[in-house]
PDB file of C-alpha atoms in Angstrom:
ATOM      1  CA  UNK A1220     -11.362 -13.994  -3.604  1.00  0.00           C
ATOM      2  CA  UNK A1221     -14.077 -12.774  -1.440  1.00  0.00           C
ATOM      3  CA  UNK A1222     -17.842 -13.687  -2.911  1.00  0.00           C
ATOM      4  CA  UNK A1223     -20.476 -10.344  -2.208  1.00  0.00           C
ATOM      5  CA  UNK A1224     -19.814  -7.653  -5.053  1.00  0.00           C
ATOM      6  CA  UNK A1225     -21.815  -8.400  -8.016  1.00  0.00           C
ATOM      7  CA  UNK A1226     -20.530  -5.157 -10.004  1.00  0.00           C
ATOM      8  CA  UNK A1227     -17.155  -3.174  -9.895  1.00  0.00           C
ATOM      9  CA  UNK A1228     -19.251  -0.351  -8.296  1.00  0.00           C
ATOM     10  CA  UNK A1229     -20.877  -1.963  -5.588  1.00  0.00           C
ATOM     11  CA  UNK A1230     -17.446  -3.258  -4.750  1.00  0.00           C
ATOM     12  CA  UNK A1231     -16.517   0.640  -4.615  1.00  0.00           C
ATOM     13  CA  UNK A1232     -19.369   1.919  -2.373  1.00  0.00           C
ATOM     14  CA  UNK A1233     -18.685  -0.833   0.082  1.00  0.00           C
ATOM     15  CA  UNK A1234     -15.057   0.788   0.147  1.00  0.00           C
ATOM     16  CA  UNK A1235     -15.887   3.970   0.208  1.00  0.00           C
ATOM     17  CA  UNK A1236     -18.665   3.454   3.223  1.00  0.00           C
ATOM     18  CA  UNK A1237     -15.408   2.979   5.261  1.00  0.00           C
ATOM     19  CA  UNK A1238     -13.121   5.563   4.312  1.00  0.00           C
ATOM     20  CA  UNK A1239     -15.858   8.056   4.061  1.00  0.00           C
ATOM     21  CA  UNK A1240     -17.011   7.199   7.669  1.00  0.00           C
ATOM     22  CA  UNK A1241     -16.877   9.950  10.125  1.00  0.00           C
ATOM     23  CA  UNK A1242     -15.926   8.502  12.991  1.00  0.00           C
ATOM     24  CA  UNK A1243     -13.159   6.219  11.614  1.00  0.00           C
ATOM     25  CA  UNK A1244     -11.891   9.545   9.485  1.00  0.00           C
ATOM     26  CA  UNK A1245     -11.740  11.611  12.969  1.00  0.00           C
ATOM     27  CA  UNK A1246     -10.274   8.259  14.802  1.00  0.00           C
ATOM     28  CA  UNK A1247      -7.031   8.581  11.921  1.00  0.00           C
ATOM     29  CA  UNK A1248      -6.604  11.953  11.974  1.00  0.00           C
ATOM     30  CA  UNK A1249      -6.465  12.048  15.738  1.00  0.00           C
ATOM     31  CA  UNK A1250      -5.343   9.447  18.684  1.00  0.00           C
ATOM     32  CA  UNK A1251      -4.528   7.113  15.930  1.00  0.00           C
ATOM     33  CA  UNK A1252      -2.379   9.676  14.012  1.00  0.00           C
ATOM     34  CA  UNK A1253       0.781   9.980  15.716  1.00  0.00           C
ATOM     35  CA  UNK A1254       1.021   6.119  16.918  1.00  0.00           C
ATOM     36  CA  UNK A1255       0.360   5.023  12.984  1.00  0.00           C
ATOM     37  CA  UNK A1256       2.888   7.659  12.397  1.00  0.00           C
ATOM     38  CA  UNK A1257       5.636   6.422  14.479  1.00  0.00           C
ATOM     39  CA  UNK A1258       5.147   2.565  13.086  1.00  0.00           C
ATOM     40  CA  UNK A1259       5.643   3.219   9.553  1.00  0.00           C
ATOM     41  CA  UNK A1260       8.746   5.364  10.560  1.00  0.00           C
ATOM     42  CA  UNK A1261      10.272   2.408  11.769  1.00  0.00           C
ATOM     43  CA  UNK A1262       9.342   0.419   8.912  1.00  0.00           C
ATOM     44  CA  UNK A1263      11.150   3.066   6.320  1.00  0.00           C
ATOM     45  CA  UNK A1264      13.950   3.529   8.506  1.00  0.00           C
ATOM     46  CA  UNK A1265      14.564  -0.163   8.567  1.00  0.00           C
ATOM     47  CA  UNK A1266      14.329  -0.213   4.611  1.00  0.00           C
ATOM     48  CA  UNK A1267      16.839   2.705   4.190  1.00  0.00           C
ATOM     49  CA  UNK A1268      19.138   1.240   6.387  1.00  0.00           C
ATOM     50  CA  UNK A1269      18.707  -2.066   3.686  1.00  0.00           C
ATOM     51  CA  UNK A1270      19.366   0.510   1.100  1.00  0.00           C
ATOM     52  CA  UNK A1271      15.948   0.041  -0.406  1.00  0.00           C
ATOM     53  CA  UNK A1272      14.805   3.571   0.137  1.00  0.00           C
ATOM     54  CA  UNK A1273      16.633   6.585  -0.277  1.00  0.00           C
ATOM     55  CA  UNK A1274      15.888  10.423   0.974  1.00  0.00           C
ATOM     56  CA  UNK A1275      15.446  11.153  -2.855  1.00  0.00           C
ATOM     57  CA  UNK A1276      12.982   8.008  -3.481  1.00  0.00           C
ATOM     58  CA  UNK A1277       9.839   9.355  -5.317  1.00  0.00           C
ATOM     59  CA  UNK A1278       7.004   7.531  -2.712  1.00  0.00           C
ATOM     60  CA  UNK A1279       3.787   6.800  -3.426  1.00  0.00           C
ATOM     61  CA  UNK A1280       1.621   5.157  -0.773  1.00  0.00           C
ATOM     62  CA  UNK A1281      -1.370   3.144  -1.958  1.00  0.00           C
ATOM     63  CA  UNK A1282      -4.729   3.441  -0.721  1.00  0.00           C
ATOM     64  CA  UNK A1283      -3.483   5.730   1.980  1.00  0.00           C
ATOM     65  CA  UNK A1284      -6.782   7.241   3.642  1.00  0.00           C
ATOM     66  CA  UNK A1285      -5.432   9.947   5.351  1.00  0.00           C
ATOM     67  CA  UNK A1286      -2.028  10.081   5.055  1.00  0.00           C
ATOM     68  CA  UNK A1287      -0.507   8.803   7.862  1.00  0.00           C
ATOM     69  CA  UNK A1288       2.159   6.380   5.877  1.00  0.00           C
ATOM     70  CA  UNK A1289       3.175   9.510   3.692  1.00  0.00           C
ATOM     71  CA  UNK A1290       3.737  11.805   6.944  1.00  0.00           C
ATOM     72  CA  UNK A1291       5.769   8.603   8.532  1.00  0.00           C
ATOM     73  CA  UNK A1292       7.624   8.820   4.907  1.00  0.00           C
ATOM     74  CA  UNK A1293       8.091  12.724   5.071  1.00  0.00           C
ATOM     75  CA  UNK A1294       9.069  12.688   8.713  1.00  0.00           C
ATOM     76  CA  UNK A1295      11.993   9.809   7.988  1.00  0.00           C
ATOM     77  CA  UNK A1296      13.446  12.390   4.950  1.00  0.00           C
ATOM     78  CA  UNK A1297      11.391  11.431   1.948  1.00  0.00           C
ATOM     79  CA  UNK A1298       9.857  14.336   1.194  1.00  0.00           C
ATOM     80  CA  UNK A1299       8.793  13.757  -2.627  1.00  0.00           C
ATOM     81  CA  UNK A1300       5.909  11.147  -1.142  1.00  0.00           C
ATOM     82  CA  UNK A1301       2.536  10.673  -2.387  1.00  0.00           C
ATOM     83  CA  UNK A1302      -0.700   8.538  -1.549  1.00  0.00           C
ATOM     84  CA  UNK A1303      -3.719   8.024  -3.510  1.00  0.00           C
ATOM     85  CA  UNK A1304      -7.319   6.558  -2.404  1.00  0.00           C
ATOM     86  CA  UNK A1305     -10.824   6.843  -3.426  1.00  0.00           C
ATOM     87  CA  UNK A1306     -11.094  10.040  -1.139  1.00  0.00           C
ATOM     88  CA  UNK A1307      -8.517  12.302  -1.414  1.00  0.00           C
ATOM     89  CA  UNK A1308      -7.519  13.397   1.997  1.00  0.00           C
ATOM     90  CA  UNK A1309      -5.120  16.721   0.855  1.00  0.00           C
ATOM     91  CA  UNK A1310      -2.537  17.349   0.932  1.00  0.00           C
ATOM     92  CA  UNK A1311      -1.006  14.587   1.494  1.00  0.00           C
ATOM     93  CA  UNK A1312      -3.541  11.936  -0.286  1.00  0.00           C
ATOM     94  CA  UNK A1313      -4.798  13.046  -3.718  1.00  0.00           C
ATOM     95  CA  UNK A1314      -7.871  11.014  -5.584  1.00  0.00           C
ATOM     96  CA  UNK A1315      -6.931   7.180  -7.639  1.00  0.00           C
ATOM     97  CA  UNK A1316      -7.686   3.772  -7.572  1.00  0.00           C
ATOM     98  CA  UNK A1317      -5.119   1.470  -7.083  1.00  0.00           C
ATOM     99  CA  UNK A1318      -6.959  -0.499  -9.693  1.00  0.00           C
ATOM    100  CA  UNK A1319      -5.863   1.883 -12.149  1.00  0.00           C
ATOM    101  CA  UNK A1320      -3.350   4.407 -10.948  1.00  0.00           C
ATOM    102  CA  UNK A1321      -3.285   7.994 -11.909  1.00  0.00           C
ATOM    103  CA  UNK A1322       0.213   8.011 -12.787  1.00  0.00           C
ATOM    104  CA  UNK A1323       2.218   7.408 -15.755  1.00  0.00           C
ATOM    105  CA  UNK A1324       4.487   4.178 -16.397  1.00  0.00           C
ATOM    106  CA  UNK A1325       7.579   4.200 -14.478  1.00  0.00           C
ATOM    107  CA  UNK A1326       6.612   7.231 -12.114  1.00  0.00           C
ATOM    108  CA  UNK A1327       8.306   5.508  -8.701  1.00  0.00           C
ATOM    109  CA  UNK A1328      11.249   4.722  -7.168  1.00  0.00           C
ATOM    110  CA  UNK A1329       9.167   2.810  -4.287  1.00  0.00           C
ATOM    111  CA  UNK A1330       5.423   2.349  -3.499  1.00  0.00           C
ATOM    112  CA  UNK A1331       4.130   0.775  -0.038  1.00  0.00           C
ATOM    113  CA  UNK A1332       1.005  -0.751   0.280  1.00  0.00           C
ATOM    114  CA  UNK A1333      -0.787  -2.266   3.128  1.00  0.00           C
ATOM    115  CA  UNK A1334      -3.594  -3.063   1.918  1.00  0.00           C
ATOM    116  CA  UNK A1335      -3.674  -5.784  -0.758  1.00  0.00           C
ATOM    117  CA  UNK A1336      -6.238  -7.681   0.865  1.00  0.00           C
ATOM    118  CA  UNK A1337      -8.773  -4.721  -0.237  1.00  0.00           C
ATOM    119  CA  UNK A1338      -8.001  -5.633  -3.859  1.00  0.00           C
ATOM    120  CA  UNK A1339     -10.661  -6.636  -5.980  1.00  0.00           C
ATOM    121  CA  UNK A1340      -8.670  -7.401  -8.853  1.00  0.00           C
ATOM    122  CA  UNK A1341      -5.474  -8.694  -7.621  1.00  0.00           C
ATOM    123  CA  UNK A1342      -3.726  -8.958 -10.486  1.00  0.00           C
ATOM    124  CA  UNK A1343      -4.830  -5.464 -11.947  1.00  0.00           C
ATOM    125  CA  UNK A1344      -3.540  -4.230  -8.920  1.00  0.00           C
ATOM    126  CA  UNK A1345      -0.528  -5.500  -8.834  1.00  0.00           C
ATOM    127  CA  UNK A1346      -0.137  -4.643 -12.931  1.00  0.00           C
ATOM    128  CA  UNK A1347      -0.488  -0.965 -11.834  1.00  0.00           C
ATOM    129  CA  UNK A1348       2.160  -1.429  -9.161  1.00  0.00           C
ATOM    130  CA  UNK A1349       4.577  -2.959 -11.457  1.00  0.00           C
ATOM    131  CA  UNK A1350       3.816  -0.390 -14.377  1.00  0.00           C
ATOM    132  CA  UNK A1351       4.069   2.676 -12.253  1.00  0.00           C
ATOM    133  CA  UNK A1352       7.475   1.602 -11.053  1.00  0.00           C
ATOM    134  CA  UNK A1353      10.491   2.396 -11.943  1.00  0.00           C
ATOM    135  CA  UNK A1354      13.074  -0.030 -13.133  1.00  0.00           C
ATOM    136  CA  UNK A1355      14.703  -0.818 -10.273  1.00  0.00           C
ATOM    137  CA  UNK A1356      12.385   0.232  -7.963  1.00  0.00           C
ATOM    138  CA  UNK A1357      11.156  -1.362  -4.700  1.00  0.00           C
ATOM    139  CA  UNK A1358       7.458  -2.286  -3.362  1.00  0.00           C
ATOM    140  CA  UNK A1359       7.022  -3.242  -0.153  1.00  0.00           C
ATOM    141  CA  UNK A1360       3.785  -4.799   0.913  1.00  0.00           C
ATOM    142  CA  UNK A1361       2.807  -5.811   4.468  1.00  0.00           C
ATOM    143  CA  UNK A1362      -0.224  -8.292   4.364  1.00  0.00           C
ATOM    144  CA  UNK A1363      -1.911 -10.096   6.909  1.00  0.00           C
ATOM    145  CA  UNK A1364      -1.323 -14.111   5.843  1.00  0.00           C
ATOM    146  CA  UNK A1365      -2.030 -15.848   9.980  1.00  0.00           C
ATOM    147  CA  UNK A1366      -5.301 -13.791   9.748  1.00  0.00           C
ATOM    148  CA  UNK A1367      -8.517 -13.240   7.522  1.00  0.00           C
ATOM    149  CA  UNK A1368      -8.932  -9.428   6.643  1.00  0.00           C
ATOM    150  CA  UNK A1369     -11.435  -6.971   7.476  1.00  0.00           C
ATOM    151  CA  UNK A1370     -14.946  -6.907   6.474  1.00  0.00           C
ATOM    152  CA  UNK A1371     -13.608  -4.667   3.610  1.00  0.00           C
ATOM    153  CA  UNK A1372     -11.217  -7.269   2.723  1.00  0.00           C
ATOM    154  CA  UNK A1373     -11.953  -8.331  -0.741  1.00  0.00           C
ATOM    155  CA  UNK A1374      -9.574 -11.224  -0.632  1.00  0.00           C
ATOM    156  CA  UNK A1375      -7.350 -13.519   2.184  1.00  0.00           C
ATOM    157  CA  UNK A1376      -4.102 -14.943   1.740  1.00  0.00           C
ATOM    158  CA  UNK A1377      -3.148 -18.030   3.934  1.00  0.00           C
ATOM    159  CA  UNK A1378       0.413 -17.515   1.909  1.00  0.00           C
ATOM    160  CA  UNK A1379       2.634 -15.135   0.334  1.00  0.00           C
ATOM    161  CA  UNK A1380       2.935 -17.586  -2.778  1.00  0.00           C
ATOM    162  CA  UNK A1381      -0.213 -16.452  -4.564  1.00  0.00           C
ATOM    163  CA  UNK A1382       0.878 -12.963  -4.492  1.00  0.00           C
ATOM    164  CA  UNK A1383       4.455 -13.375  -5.286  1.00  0.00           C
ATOM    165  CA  UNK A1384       3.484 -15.396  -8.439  1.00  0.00           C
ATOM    166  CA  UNK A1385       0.573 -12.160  -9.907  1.00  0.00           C
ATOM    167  CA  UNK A1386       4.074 -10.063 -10.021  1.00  0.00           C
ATOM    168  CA  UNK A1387       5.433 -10.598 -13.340  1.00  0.00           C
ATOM    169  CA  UNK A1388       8.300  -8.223 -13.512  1.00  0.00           C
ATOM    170  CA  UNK A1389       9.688  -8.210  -9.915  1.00  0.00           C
ATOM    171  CA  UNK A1390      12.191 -10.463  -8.059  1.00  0.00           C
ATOM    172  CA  UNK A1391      11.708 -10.830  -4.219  1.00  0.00           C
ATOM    173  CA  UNK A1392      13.797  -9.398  -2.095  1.00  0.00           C
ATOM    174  CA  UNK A1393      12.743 -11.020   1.178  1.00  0.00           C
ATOM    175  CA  UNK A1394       9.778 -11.829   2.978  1.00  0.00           C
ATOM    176  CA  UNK A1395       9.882 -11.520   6.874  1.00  0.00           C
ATOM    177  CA  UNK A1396       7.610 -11.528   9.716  1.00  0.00           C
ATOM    178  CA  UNK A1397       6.895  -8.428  11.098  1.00  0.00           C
ATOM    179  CA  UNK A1398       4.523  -6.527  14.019  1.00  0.00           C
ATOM    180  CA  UNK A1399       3.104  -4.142  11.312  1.00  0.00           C
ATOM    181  CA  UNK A1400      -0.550  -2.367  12.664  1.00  0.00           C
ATOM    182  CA  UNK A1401      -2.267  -6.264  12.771  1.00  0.00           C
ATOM    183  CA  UNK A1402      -0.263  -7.332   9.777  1.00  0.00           C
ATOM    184  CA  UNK A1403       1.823 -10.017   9.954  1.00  0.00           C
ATOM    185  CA  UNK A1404       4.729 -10.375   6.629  1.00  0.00           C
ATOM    186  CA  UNK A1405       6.390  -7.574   4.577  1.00  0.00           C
ATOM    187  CA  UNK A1406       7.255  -8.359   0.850  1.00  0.00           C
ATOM    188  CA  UNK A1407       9.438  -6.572  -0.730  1.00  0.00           C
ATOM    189  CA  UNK A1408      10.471  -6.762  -4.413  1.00  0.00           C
ATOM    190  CA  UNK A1409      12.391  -4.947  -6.374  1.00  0.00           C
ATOM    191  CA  UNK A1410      11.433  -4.177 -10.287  1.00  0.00           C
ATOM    192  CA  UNK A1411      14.009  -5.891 -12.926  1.00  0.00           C
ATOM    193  CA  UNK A1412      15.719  -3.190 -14.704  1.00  0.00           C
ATOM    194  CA  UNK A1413      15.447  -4.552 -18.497  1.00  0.00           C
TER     195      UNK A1413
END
C-alpha cells in the first residue's frame, strides 16, 4: 500500500483529478477509443472461446471511465454490460465506487477490472467483487505485477499471490501473461457455487 492519503476523501479527489481531467477525458473518447476498443475485444473473445463468458453474461466493468471495456463487451455480443466509476460517463458508465458497489449481492455473471492497483482498500474491493457475483461467476483482472502503477496507483503488486489470497470465495482459474494496455497478467477466478 501506497503512503500519501491521510483520509478516504483525499484519496477520492486525487482519483477524481484524473478522471475528471479534460484532456485525458477527450484523449479516451477519441484516438484512444477505438484502439482500447479493439484490445478488450480480443481479451473477451479469448474468454468466450474458454467458456468463461457467454453472449447472455450480465457484465459489469469496474472503474470504467468512459466506457471503452463495456463497448469492447457490447461489440463482442454481450449486450447486458455495465461499468461504474466515480464519474459516470452515460450511457455506458453509470456513478459507484468499487469500494462499495451499487449493486445488490449476486448481481453478475462476470466483472473485469483493470484497475486493482487504484484500490485503496484492497480487500474491500475485492469483498464487493466477490459479493456482487454470482455463484459461479467469473472475474477477470489484468494487473500490472513487472511494473509499479501510475501516480494514481494506490498500491503495487510485485506478485499475483497477495491478491489471490484477499479473495475468499473464489478458486483461480489461471493466471497468464498477457500484452493487456501496459498490463502485464490476467487473473481469472471463478466464484464457488455453495
Amino acid at each position: 500500500m501506497r503512503n500519501g492519503f491521510n483520509t478516504y476523501d483525499s484519496y477520492l479527489k486525487h482519483q477524481l483529478n484524473k478522471t475528471l481531467n479534460p484532456k485525458l477525458r477527450n484523449l479516451w473518447v477519441t484516438r484512444d477509443w477505438e484502439r482500447k476498443i479493439e484490445v478488450f475485444s480480443k481479451f473477451f473473445n479469448k474468454l468466450k472461446n474458454q467458456n468463461l463468458l457467454a453472449n447472455h453474461s450480465k457484465s459489469l466493468c469496474i472503474r470504467a471511465r468512459v466506457g471503452q471495456e463495456v463497448a469492447a463487451l457490447k461489440r463482442v455480443g454481450v449486450s447486458d454490460s455495465v461499468g461504474i466509476d466515480l464519474v459516470p460517463f452515460p450511457p455506458l458508465v453509470i456513478q459507484g465506487d468499487f469500494h462499495d458497489q451499487p449493486f445488490k449481492n449476486s448481481t453478475f455473471d462476470f466483472e473485469f477490472s483493470n484497475v486493482f492497483d487504484h484500490a485503496l482498500y484492497p480487500s474491500k474491493y475485492v469483498g464487493e467483487i466477490e459479493r456482487t457475483l454470482k455463484p459461479g461467476g467469473i472475474c477477470v483482472l489484468h494487473v500490472a505485477v513487472s511494473k509499479r502503477g501510475d501516480k494514481y496507483s494506490a498500491n503495487d503488486l510485485f506478485n499475483v499471490d497477495g491478491l489471490v489470497g484477499l479473495f475468499k470465495v473464489c478458486d483461480v482459474v489461471h493466471v497468464i501473461n498477457v500484452d493487456g494496455l501496459g498490463l502485464d497478467t490476467e487473473i481469472v477466478l471463478r466464484k464457488r457455487k455453495s
